[in-house]
mmCIF file of N, CA and C in Angstrom:
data_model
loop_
_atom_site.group_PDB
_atom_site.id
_atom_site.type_symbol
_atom_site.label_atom_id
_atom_site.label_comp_id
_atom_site.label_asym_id
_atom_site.label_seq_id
_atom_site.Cartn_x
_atom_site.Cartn_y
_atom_site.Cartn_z
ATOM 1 N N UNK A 1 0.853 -1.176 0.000
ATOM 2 C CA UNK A 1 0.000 0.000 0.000
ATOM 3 C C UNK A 1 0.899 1.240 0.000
ATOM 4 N N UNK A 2 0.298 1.936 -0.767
ATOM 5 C CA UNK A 2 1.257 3.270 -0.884
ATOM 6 C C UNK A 2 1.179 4.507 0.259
ATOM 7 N N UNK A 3 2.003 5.546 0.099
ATOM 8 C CA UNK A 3 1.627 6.264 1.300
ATOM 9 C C UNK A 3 0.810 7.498 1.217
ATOM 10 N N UNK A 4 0.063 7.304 0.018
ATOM 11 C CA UNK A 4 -1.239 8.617 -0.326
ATOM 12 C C UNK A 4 -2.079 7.611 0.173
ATOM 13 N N UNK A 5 -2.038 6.017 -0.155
ATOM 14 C CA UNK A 5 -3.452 5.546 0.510
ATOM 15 C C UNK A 5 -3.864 5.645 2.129
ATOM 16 N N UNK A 6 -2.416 5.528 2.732
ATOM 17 C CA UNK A 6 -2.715 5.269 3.782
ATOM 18 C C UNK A 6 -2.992 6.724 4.462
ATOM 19 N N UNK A 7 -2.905 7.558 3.886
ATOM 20 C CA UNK A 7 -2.492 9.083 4.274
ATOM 21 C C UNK A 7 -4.276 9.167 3.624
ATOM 22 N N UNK A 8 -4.740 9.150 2.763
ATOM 23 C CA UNK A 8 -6.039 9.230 2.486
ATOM 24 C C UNK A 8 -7.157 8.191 3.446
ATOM 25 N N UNK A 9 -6.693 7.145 3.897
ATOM 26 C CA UNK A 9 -7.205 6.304 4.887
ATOM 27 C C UNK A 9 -7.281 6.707 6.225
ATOM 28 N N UNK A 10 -6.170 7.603 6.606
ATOM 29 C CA UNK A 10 -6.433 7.973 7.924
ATOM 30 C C UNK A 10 -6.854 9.329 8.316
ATOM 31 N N UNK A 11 -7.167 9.951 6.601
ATOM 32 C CA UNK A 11 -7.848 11.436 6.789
ATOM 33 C C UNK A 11 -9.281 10.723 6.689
ATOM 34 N N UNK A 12 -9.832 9.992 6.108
ATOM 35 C CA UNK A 12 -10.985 9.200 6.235
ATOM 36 C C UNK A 12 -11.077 9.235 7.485
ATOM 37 N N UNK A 13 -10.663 8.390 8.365
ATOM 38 C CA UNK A 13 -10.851 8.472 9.924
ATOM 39 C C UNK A 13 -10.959 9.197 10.798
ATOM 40 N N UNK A 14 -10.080 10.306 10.463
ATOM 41 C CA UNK A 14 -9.992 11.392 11.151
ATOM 42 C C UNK A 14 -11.601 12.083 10.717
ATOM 43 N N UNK A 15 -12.114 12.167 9.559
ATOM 44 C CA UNK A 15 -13.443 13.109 9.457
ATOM 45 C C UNK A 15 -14.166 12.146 10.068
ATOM 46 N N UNK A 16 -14.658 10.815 10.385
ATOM 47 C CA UNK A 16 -15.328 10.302 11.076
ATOM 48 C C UNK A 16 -15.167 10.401 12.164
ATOM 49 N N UNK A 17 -14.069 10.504 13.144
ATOM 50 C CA UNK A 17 -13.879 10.604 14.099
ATOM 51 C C UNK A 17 -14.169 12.244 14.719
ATOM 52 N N UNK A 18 -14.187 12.876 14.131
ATOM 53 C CA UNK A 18 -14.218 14.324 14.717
ATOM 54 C C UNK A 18 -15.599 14.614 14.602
ATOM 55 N N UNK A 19 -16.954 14.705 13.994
ATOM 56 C CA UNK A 19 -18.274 14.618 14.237
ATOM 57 C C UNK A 19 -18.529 14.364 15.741
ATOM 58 N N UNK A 20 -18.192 13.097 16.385
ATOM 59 C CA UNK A 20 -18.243 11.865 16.842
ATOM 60 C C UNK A 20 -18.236 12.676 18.275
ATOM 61 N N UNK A 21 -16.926 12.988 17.903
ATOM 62 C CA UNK A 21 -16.282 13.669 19.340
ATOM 63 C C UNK A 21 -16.814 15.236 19.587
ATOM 64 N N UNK A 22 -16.666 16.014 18.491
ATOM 65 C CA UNK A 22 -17.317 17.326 18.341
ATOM 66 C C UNK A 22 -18.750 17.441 19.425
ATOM 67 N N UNK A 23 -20.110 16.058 18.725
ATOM 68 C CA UNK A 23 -21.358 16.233 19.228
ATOM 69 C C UNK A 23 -21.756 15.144 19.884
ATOM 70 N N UNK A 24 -20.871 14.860 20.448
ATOM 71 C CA UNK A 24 -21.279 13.606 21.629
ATOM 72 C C UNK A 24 -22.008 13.942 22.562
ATOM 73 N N UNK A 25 -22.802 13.244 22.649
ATOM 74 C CA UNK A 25 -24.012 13.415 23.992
ATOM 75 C C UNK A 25 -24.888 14.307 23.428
ATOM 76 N N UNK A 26 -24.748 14.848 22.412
ATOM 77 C CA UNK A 26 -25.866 15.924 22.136
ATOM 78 C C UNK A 26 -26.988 15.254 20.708
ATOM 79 N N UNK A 27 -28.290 15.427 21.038
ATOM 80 C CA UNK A 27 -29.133 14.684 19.795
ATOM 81 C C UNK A 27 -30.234 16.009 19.764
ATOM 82 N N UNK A 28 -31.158 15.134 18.942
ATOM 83 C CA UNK A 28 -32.220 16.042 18.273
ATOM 84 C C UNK A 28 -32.476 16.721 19.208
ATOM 85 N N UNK A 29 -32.527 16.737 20.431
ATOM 86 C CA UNK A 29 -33.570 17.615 21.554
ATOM 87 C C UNK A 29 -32.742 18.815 21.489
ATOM 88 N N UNK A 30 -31.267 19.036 21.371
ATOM 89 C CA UNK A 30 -30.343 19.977 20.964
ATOM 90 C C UNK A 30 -30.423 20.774 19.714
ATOM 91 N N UNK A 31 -30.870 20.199 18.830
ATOM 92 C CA UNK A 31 -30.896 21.034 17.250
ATOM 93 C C UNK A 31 -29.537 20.085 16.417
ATOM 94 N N UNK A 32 -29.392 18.945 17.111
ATOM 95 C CA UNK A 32 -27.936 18.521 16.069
ATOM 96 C C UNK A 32 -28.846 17.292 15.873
ATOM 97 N N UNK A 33 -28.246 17.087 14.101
ATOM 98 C CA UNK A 33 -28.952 15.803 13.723
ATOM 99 C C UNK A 33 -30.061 16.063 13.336
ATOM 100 N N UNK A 34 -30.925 17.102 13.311
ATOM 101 C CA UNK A 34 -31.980 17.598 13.104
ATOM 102 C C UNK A 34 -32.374 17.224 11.662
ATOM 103 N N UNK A 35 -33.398 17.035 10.787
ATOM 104 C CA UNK A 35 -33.216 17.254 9.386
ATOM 105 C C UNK A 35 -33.962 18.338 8.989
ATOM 106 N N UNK A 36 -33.736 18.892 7.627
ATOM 107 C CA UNK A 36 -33.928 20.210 7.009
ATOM 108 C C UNK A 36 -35.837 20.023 7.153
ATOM 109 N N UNK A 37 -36.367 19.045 6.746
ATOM 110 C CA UNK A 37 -38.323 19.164 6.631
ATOM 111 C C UNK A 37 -38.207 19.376 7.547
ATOM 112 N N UNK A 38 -37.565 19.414 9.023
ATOM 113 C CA UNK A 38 -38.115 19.590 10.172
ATOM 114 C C UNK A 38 -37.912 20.884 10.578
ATOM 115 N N UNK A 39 -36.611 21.284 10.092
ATOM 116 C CA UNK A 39 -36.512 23.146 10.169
ATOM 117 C C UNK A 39 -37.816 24.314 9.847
ATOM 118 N N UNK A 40 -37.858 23.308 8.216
ATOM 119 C CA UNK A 40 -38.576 24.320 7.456
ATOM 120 C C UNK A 40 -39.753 24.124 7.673
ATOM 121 N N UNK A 41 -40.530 23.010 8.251
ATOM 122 C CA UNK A 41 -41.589 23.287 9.442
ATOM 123 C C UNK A 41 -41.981 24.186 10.595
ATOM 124 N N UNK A 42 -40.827 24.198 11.167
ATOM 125 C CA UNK A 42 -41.132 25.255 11.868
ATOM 126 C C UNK A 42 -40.761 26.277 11.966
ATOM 127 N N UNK A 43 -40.015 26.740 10.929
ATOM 128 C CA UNK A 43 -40.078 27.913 10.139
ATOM 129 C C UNK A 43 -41.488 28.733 10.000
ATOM 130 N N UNK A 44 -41.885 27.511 8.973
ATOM 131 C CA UNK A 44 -43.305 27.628 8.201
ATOM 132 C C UNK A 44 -44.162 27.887 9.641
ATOM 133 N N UNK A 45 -44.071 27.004 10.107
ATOM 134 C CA UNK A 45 -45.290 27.152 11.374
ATOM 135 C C UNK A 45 -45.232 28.528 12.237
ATOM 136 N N UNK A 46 -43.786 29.080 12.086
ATOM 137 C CA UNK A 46 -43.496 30.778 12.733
ATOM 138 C C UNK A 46 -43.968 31.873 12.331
ATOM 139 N N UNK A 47 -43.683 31.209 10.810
ATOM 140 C CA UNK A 47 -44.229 32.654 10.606
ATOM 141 C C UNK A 47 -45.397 32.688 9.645
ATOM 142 N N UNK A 48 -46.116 31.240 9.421
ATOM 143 C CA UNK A 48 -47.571 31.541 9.413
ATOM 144 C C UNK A 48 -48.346 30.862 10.242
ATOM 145 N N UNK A 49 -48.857 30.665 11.453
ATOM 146 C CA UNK A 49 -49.413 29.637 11.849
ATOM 147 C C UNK A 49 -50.412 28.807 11.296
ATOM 148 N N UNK A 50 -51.314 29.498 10.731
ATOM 149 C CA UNK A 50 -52.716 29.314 9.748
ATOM 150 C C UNK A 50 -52.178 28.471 8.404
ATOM 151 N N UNK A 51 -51.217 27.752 8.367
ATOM 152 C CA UNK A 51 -50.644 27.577 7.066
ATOM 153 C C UNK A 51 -50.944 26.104 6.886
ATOM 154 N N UNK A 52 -51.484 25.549 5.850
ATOM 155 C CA UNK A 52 -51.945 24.258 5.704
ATOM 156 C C UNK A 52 -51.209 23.836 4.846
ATOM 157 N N UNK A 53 -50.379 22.253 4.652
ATOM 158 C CA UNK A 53 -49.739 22.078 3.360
ATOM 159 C C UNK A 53 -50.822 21.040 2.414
ATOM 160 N N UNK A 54 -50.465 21.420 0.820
ATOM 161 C CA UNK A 54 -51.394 21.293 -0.003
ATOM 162 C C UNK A 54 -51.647 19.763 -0.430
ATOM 163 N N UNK A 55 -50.377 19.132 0.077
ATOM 164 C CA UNK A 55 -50.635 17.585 0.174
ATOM 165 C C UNK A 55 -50.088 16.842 0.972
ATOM 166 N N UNK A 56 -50.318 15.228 1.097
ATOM 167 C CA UNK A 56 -49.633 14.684 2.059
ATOM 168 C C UNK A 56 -48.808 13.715 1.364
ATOM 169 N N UNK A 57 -47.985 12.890 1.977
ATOM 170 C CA UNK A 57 -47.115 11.942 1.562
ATOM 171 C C UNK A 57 -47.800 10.958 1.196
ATOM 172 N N UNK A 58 -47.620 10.346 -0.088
ATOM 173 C CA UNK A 58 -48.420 8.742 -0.372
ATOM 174 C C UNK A 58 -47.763 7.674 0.365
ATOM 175 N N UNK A 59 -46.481 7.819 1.223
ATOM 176 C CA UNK A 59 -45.847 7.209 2.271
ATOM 177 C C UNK A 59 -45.234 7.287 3.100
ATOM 178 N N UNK A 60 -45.230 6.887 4.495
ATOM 179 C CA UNK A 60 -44.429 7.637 5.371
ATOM 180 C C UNK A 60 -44.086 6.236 5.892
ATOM 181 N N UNK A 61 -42.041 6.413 5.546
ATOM 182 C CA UNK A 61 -41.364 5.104 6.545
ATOM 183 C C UNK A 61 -42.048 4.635 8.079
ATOM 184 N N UNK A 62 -42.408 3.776 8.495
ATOM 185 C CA UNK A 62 -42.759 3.383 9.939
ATOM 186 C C UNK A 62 -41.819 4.310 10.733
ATOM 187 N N UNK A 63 -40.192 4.346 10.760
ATOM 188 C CA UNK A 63 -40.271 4.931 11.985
ATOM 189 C C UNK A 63 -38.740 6.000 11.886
ATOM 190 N N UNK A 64 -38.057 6.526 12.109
ATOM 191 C CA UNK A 64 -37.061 7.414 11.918
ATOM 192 C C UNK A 64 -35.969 6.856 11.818
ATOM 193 N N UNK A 65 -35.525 5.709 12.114
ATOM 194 C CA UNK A 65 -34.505 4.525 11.643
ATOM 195 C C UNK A 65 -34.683 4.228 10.137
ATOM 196 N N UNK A 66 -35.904 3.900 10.155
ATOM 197 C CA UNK A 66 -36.643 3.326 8.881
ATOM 198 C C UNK A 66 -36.117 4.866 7.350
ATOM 199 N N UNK A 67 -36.824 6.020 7.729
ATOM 200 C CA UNK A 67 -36.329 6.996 7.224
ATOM 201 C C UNK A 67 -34.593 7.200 7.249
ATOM 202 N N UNK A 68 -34.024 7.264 8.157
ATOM 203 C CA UNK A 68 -32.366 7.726 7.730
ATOM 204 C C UNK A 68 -32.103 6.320 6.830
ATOM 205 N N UNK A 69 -32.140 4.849 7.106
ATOM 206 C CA UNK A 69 -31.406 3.777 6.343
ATOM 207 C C UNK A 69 -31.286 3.972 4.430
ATOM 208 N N UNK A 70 -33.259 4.570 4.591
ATOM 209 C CA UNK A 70 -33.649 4.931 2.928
ATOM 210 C C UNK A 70 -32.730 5.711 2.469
ATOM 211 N N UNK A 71 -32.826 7.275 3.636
ATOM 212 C CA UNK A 71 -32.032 8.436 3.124
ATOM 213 C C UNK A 71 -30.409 7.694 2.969
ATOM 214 N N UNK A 72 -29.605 6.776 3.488
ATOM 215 C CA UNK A 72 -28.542 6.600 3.360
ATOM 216 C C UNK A 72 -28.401 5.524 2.252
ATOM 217 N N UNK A 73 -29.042 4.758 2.000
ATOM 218 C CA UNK A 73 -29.269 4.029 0.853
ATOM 219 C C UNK A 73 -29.219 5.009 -0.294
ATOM 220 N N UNK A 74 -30.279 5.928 -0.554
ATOM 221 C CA UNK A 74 -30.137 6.794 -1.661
ATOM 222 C C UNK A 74 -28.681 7.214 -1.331
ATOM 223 N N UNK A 75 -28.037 7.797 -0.631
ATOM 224 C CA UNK A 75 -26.829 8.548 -0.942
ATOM 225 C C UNK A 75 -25.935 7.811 -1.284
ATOM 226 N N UNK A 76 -25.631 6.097 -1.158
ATOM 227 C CA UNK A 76 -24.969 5.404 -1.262
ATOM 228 C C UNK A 76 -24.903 4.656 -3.134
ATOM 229 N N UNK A 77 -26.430 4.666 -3.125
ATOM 230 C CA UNK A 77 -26.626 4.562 -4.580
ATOM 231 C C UNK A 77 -26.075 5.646 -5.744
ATOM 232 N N UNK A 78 -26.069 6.916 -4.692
ATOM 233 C CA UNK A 78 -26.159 8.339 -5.865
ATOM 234 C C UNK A 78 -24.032 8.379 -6.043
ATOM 235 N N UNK A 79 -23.253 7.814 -4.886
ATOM 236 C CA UNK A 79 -22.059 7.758 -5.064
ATOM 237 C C UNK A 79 -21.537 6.481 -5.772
ATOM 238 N N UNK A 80 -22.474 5.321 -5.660
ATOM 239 C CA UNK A 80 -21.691 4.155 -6.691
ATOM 240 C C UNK A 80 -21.932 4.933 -7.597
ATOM 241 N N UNK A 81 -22.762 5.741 -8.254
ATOM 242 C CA UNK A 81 -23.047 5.712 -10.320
ATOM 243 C C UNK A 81 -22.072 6.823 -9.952
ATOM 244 N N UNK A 82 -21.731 8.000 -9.065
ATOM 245 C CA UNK A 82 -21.093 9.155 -9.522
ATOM 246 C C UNK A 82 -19.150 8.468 -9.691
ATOM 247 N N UNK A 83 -19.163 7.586 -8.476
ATOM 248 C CA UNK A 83 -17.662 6.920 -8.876
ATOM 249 C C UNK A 83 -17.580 6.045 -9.804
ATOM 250 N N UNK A 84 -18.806 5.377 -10.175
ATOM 251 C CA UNK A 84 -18.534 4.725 -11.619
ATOM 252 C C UNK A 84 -18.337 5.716 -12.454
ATOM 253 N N UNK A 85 -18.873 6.506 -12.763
ATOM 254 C CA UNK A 85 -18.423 7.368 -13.797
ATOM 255 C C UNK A 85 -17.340 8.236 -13.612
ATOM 256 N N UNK A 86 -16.591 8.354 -12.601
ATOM 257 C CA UNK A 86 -15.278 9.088 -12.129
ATOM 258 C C UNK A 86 -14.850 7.923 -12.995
ATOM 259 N N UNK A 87 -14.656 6.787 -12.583
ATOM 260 C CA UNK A 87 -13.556 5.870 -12.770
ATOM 261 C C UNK A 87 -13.549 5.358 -14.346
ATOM 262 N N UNK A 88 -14.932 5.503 -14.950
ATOM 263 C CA UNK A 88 -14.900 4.576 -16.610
ATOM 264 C C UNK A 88 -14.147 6.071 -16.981
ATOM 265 N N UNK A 89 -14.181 7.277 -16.775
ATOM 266 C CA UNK A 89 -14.043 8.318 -17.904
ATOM 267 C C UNK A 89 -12.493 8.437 -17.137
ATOM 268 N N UNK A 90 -12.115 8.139 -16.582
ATOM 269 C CA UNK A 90 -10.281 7.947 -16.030
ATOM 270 C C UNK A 90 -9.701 6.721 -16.479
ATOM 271 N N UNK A 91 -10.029 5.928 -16.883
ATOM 272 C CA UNK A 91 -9.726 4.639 -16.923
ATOM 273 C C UNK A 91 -9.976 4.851 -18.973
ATOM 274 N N UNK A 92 -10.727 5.241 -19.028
ATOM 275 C CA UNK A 92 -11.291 5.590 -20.749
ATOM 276 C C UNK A 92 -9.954 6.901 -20.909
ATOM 277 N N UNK A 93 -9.800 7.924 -20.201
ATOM 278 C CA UNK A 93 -8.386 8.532 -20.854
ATOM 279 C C UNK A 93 -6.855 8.242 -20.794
ATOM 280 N N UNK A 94 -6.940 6.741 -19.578
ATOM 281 C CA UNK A 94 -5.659 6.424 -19.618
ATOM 282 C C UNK A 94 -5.575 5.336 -20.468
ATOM 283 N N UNK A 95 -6.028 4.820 -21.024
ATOM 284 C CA UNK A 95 -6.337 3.604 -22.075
ATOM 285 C C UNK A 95 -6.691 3.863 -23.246
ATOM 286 N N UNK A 96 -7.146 5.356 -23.677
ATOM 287 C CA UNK A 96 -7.536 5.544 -25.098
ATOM 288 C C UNK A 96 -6.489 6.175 -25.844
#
């Protein structure tokens, strides 16, 4: 292993690790971890109270586990196709 990998491997760690430590002990009841529909709810709810939204969800995950796994699934899906295509169009200019 070379020493950009391992030097890129342990800056990997290091950004996981510093979240971790940064907001420990602190959760939603704090404002960390929060997600954005839930901001802009009560946003919305501030500064109109009277405010009705014009539709509802045709589904709502069972339970807030259930919601982040989806949300991390999508992000996980949206980085395989974006590094597949990093890698065919790098791999396509060192080979063509």
């Amino acid at each position: 292993m070379e020493t950009k990998h391992i030097l890129m491997l342990l800056g990997v760690v290091i950004l996981c690790i510093i979240p971790l430590v940064m907001y420990a002990g602190k959760g939603e009841e704090e404002g960390y971890f929060g997600g954005a529909d839930d901001a802009a709810g009560d946003v919305i709810q501030e500064v109109n109270p009277d405010y009705q939204p014009w539709f509802e969800p045709i589904w709502e995950p069972p339970s807030g586990e259930i919601e982040s796994l989806l949300f991390a699934l999508q992000a996980a899906i949206g980085a395989i196709i974006i590094g597949y295509f990093i890698g065919y169009y790098k791999a396509k200019s060192q080979y063509a």
